[in-house]
XYZ file of C-alpha atoms in Angstrom:
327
model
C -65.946 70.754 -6.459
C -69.336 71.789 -4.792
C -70.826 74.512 -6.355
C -71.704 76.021 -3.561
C -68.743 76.719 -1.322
C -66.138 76.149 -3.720
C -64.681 73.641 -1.617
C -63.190 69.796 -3.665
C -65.458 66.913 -1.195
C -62.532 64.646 0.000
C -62.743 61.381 -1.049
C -64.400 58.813 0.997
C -62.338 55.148 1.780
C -64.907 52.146 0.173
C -67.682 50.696 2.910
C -66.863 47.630 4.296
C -69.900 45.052 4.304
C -70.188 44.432 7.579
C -69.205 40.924 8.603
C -66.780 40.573 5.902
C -64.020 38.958 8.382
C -66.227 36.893 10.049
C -68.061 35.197 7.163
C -64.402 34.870 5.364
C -63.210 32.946 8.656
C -66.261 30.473 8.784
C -65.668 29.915 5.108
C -61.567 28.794 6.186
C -62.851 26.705 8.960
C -64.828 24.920 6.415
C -62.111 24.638 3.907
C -59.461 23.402 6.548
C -62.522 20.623 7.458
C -62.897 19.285 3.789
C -58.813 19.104 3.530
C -58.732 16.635 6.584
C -61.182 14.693 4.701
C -59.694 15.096 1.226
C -56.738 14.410 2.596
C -57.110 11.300 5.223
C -55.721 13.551 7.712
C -57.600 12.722 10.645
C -55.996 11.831 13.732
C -56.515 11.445 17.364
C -59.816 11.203 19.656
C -60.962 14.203 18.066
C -61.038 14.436 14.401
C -61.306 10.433 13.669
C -65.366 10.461 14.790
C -65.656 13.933 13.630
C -64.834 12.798 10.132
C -67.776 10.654 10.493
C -70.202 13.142 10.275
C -68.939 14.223 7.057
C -72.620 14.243 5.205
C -74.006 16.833 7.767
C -70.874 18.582 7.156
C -72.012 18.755 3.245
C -75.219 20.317 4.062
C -73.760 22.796 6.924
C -71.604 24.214 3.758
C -74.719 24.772 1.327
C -76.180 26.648 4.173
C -73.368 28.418 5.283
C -72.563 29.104 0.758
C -76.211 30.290 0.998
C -75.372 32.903 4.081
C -72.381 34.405 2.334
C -74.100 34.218 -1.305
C -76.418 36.959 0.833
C -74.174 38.669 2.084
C -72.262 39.508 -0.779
C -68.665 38.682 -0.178
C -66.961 37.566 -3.256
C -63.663 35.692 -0.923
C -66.563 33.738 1.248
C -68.586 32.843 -2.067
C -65.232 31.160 -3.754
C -64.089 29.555 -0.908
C -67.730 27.582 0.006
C -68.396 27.062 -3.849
C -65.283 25.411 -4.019
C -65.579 23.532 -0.510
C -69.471 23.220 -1.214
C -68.445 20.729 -4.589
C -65.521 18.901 -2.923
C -67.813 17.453 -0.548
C -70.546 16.734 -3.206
C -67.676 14.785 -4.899
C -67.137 12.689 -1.749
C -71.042 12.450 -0.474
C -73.625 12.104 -3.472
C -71.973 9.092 -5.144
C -72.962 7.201 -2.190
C -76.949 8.288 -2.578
C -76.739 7.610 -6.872
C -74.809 3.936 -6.539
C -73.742 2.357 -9.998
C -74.555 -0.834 -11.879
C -76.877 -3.191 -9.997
C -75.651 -6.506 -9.604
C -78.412 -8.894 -11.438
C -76.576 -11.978 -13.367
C -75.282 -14.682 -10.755
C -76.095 -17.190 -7.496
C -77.968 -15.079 -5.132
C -76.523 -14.908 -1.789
C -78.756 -13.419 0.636
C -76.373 -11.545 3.809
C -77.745 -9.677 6.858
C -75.309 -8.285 9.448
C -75.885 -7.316 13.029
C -74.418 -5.508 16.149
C -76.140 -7.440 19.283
C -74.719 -4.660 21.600
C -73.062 -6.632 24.545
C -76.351 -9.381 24.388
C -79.066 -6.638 25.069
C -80.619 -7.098 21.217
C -84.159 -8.418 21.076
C -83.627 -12.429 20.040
C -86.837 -12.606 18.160
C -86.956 -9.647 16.037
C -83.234 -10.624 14.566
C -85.137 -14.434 14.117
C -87.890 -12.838 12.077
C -85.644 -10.928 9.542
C -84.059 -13.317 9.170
C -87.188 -15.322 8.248
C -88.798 -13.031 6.271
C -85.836 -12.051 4.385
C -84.584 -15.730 3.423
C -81.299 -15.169 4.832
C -78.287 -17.471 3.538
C -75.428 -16.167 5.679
C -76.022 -13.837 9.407
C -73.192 -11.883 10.915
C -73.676 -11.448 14.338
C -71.217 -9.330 16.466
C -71.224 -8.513 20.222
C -72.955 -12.269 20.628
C -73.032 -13.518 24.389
C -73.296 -17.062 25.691
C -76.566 -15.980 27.176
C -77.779 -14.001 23.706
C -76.478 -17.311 21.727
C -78.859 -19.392 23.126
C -82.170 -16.752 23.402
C -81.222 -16.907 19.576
C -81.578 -20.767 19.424
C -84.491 -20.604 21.427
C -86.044 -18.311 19.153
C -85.808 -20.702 16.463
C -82.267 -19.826 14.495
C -80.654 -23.091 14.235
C -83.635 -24.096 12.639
C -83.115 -21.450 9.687
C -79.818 -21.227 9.526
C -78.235 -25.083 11.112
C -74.340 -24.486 10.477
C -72.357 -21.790 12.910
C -69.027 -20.742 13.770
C -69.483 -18.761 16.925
C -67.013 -17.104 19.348
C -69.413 -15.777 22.003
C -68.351 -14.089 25.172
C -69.770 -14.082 28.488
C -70.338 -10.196 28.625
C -68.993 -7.273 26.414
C -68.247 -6.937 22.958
C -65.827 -9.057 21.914
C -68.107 -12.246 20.262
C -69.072 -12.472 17.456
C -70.331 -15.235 15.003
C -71.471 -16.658 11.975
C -74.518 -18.483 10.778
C -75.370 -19.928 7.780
C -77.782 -22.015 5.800
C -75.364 -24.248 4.006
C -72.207 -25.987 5.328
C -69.618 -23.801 6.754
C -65.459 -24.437 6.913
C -64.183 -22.582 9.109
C -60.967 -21.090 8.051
C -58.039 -19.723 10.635
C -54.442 -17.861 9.796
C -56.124 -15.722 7.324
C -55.315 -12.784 9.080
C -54.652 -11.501 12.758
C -57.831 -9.759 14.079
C -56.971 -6.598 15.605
C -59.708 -6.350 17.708
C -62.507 -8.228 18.933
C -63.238 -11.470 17.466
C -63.648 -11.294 13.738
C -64.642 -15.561 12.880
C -63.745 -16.381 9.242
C -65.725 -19.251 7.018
C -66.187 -20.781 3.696
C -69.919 -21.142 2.741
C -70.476 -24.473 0.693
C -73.354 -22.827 -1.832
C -75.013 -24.841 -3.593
C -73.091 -26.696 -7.075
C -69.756 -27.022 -5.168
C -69.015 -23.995 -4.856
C -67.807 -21.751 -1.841
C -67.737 -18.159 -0.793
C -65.193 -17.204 2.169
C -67.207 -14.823 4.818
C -65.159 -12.451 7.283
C -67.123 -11.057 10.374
C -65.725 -7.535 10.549
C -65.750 -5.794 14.459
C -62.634 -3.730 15.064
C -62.629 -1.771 18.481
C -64.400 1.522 18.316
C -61.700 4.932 18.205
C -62.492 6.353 21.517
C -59.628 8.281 22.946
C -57.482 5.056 24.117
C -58.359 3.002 21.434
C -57.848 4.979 18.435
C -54.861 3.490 17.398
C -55.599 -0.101 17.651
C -59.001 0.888 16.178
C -56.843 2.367 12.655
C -54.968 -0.961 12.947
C -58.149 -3.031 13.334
C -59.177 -1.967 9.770
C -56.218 -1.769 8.101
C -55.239 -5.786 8.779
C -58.430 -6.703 7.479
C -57.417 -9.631 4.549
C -58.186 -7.876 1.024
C -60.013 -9.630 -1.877
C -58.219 -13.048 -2.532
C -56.428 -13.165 -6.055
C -57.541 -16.937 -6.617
C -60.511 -19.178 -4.636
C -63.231 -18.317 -2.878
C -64.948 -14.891 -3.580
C -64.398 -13.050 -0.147
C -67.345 -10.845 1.703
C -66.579 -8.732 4.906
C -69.570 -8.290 6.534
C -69.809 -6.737 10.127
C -69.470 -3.415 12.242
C -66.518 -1.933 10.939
C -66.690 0.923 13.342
C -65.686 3.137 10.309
C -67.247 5.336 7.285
C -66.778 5.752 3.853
C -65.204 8.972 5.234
C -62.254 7.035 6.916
C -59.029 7.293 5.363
C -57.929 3.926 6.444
C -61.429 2.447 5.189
C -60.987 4.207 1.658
C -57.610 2.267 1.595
C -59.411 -0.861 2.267
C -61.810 -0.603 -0.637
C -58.881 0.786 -3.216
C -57.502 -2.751 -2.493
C -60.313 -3.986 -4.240
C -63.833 -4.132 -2.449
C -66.687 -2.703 -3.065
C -69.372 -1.373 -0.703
C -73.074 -3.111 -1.120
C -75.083 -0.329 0.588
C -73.208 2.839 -1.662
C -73.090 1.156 -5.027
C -76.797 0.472 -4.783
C -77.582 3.930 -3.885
C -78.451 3.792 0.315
C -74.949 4.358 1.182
C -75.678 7.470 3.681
C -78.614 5.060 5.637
C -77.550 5.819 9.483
C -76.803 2.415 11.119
C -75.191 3.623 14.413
C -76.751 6.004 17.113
C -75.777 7.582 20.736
C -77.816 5.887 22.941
C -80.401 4.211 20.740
C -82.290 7.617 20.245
C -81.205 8.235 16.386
C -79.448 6.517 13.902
C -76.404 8.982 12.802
C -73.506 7.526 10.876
C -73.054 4.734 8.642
C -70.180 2.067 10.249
C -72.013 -1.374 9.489
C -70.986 -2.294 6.094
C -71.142 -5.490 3.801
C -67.985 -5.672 1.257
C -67.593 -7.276 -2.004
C -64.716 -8.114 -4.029
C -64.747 -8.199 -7.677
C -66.322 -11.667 -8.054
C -69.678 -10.545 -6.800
C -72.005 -7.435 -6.369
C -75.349 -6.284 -4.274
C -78.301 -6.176 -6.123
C -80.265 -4.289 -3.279
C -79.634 -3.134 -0.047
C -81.684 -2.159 3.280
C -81.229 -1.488 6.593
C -83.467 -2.734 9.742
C -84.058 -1.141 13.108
C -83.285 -4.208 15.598
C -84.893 -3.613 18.890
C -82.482 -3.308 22.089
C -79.685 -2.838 19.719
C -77.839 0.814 18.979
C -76.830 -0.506 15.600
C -79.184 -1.423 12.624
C -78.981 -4.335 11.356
C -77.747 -4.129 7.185
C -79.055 -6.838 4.299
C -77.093 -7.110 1.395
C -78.880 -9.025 -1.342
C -75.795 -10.106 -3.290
C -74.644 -11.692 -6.747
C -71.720 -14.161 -6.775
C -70.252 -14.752 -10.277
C -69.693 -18.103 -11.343
């Protein structure tokens, strides 16, 4: 009661903070995001390349945990804490890696995207020079880019090749190698463009079986056959040759249907030595972006170091696995 007039002061309802509805609502859309990654539920022309951006996604939530954090609201705090270490779960084990590979033959693998031919011959020459390459997968390969490649002095380095070029396009690919290749057919039906498979004759006898990976990319008409592309990919052979896929996958670690691929049994080079969120594919060749060139393992062998190389007149970056094989 106030002194003064005698009269009881009513009551006054709580203050809202002000943007409590709106900061609650960005803190759903975020939750609803990590589900459809959590979950594998992408679908469709929208949220299949969406899902590859799923590292900027991580950082968008620690900024977006730091706005509510300021803003006080307890529902928005819970809900980004919670989304904020779901996606740490999924992104930092790809920057920290695991056990190196170290014991076993060294087998030296460097992957490239030509896009359609218009990759600099000479540069992909060099690394694979300087890096002592044993076995190059080359997608996208043209008749015309084929033989700017033996010009610049490939056969030389690497004599043995199963190729399937093309006259234009994407759909060659091929495979290079310093020691005696076998090729190998009926392993599996591509879904895709031209995915070459080959046993490498390494030195002692023994042989490791390569598979140059290129599935079609999931733009709007092609999403489906894209899923499939992955998903018929041969998994790690029970007896023989230790098998490699090495190629442009047109997928992330992000990708439902490429986590189902390495629960079979692979393992990824580039995130088990730590450089698993290096950009290998950009829009237009202005800046690398998402991470869809891989090299796979099976059990039987292990990377030891990975790196990726800018390849000039190419929007993908060329990857270089230095594997172990186990005896």
């Amino acid at each position: 009661m106030d002194k003064t007039t005698g009269v009881s002061p009513v009551a006054q309802p709580p203050r809202r903070h002000r943007g409590t509805w709106p900061a609650v609502g960005v803190a759903v859309l975020f939750a609803a995001g990590t589900a459809v990654r959590l979950g594998g539920l992408e679908a469709g022309a929208l949220l299949v390349p969406l899902v590859s951006f799923t590292p900027y996604f991580a950082v968008a939530s620690l900024v977006v945990l730091g706005v509510v954090i300021s803003a006080r609201n307890r529902v928005a705090i819970a809900i980004m804490l919670a989304v904020c270490l779901c996606l740490a779960a999924c992104v930092v084990p790809r920057a920290v890696g695991g056990t190196v590979s170290a014991a076993g033959r060294p087998l030296r693998v460097l992957t490239a995207n030509l896009n359609g031919g218009r990759a600099e011959a000479q540069p992909v020459v060099d690394l694979v020079r300087r890096l002592n390459v044993d076995v190059l997968s080359l997608q996208e390969l043209t008749w015309a880019e084929r033989d700017r490649l033996e010009a610049a002095g490939l056969a030389k380095l690497l004599p043995y090749q199963v190729v399937e070029p093309e006259m234009w396009g994407a759909d060659g690919s091929g495979l290079y190698a310093r020691h005696p290749l076998r090729e190998r057919t009926g392993l599996f039906q591509p879904v895709g463009h031209h995915m070459p498979v080959a046993e490498v004759a390494l030195p002692g006898g023994a042989a490791v079986e390569v598979v140059v990976v290129h599935p079609v990319a999931p733009v709007p008409s092609t999403v489906a056959e894209w899923e499939a592309g992955v998903a018929t990919l041969p998994p790690p052979a029970a007896t023989g040759a230790p098998r490699i896929l090495a190629g442009d996958f047109n997928a992330t670690v992000d990708h439902a249907v490429f986590r189902r691929l390495l629960a079979t049994g692979y393992t990824d080079a580039a995130a088990s030595t730590g450089h698993g969120l290096a950009p290998t594919w950009s829009v237009r060749r202005v800046l690398p972006l998402v991470t869809i060139d891989h090299v796979l393992t099976d059990s039987r062998a292990g990377a030891a170091d990975v790196h990726v190389y800018d390849v000039p007149g190419s929007d993908h970056r060329a990857v270089f696995a230095d594997l172990r094989i186990q005896p």
